[in-house]
PDB file of C-alpha atoms in Angstrom:
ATOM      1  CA  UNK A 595      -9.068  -0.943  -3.231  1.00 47.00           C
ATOM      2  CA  UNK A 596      -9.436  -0.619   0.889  1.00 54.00           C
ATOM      3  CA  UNK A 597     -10.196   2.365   2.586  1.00 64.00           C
ATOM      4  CA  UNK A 598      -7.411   2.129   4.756  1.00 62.00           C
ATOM      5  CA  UNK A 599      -3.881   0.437   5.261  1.00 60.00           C
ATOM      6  CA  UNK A 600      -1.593  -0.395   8.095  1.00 60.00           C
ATOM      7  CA  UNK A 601       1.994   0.724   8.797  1.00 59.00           C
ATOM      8  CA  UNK A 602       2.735  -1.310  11.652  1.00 53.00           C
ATOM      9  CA  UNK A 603       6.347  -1.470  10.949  1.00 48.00           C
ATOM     10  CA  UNK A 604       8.925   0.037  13.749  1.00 44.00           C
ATOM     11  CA  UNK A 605      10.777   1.856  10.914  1.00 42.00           C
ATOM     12  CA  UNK A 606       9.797   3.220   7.503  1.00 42.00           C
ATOM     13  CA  UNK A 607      10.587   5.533   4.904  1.00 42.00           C
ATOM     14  CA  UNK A 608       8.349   8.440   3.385  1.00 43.00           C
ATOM     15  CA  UNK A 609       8.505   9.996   0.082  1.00 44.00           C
ATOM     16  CA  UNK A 610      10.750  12.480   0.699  1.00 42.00           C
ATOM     17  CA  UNK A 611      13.565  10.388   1.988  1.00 44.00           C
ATOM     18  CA  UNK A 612      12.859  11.150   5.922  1.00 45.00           C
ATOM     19  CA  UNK A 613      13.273   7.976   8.139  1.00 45.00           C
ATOM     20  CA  UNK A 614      10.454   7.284  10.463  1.00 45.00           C
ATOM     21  CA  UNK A 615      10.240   5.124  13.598  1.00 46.00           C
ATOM     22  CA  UNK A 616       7.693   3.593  15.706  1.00 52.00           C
ATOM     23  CA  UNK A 617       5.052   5.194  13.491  1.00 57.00           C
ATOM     24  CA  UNK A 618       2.320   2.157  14.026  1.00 74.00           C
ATOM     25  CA  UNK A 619      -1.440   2.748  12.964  1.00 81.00           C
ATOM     26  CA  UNK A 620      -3.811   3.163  10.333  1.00 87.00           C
ATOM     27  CA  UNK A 621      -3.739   5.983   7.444  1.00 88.00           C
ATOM     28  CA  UNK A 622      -6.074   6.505   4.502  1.00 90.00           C
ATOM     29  CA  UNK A 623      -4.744   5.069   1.372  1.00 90.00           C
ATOM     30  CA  UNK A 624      -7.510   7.322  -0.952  1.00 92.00           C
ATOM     31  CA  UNK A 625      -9.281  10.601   0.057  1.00 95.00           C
ATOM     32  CA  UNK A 626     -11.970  10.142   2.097  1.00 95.00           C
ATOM     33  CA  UNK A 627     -15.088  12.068   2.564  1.00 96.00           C
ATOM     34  CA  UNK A 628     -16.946  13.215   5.287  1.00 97.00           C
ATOM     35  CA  UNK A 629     -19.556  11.044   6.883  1.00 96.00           C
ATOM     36  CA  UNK A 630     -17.776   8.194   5.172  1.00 96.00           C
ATOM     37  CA  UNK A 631     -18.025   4.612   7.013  1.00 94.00           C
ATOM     38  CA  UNK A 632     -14.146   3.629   7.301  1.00 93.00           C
ATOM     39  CA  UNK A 633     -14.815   0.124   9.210  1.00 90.00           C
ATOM     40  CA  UNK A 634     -17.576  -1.343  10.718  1.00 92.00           C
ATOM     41  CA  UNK A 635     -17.419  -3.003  14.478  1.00 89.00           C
ATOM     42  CA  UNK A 636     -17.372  -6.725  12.529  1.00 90.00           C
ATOM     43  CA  UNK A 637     -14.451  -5.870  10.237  1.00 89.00           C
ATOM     44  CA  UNK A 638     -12.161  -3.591  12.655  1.00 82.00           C
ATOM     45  CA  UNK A 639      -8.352  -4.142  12.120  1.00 81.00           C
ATOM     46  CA  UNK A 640      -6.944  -5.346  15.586  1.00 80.00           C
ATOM     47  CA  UNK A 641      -5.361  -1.742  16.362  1.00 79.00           C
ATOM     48  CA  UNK A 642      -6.269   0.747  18.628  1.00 82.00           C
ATOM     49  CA  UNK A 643      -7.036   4.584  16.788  1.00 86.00           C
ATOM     50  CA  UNK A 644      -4.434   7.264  17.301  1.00 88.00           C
ATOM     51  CA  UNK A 645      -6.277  10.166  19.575  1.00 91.00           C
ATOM     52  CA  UNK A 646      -6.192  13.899  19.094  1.00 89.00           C
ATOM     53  CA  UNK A 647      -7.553  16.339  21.320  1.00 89.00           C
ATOM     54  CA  UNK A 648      -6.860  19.205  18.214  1.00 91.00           C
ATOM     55  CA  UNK A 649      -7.838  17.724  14.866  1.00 92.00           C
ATOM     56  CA  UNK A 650      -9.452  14.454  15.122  1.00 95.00           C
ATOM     57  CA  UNK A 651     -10.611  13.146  11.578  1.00 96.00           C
ATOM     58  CA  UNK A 652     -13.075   9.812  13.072  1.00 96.00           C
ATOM     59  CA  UNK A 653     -15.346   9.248  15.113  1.00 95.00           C
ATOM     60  CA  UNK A 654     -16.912   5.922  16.561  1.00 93.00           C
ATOM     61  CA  UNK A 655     -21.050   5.931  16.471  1.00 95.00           C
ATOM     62  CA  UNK A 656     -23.697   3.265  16.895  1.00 95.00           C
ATOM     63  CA  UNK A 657     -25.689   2.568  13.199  1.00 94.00           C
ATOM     64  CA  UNK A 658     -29.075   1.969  12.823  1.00 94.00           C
ATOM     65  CA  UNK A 659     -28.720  -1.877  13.356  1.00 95.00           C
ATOM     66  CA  UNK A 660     -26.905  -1.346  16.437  1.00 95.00           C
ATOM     67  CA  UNK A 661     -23.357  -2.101  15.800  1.00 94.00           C
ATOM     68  CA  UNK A 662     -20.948  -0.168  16.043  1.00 94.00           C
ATOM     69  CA  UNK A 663     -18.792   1.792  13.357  1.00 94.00           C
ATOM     70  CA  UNK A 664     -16.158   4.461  12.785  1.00 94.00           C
ATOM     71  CA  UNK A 665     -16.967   7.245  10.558  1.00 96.00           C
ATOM     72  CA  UNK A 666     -15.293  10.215   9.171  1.00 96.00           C
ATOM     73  CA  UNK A 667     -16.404  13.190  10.669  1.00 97.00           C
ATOM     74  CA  UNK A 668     -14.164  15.517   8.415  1.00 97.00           C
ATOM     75  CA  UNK A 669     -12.765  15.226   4.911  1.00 97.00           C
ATOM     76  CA  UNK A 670      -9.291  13.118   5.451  1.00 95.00           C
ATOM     77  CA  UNK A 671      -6.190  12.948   2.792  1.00 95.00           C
ATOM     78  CA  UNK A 672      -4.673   9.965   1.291  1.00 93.00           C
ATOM     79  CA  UNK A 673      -1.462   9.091   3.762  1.00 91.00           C
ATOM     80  CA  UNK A 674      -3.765  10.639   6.687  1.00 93.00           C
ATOM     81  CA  UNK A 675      -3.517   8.700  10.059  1.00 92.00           C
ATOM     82  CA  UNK A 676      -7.087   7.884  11.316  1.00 93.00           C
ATOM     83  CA  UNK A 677      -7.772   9.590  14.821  1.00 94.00           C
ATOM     84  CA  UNK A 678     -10.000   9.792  17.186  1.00 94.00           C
ATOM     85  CA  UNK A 679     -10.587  12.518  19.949  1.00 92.00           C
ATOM     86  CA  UNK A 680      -9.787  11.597  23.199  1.00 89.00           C
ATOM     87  CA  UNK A 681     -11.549  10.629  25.981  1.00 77.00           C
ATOM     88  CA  UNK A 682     -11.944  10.673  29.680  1.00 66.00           C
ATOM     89  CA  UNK A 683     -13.450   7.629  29.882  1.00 63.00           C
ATOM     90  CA  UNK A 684     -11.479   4.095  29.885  1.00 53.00           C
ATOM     91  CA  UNK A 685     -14.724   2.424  27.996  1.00 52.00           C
ATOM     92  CA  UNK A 686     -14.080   4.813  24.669  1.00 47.00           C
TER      93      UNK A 686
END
C-alpha cells in the first residue's frame, strides 16, 4: 500500500455521514512517522500541497543526491491532509 491518496473529487462523504465539498488534495492513507519520505521530486502527484501557517505536517528538502523530496517533519494520522507551511516566496 501507498503512502498517500488523492481526494480530488468536488464532493465527498466522511465516516460520520457529513457531506464535504471542494475538499481536493492529498491525505495519508496509514500513519506516518516523522522524518518519513512521502514522495520524491520524480514521483510527485500533479497537485499542489495544502499550506498552513499553524500546524504544517511536510516539509520539502533537497536529499543527498540532489533532488528534491517532501518529508514529514511531524508524526501525521491516517485521513491527515499533507501540508506545507507557507511561504513568502512565489518559488516555494
Amino acid at each position: 500500500d501507498g503512502l498517500y491518496a488523492t481526494n480530488d473529487n468536488n464532493q465527498s462523504s466522511s465516516s460520520s455521514g457529513c457531506i464535504m465539498t471542494n475538499v481536493d488534495g492529498l491525505y495519508a492513507t496509514n500513519d506516518i512517522a516523522a522524518g518519513t519520505i512521502v514522495f520524491r521530486e520524480s514521483d510527485m502527484p500533479d497537485c499542489e500541497l495544502h499550506r498552513s501557517s499553524e500546524n504544517p505536517n511536510c516539509e520539502v528538502v533537497e536529499l543527498e543526491d540532489g533532488s528534491g523530496a517532501v518529508v514529514s517533519s511531524r508524526d501525521i494520522v491516517a485521513g491527515e491532509f499533507f501540508c506545507i507551511a507557507e511561504s513568502s516566496s512565489e518559488e516555494e
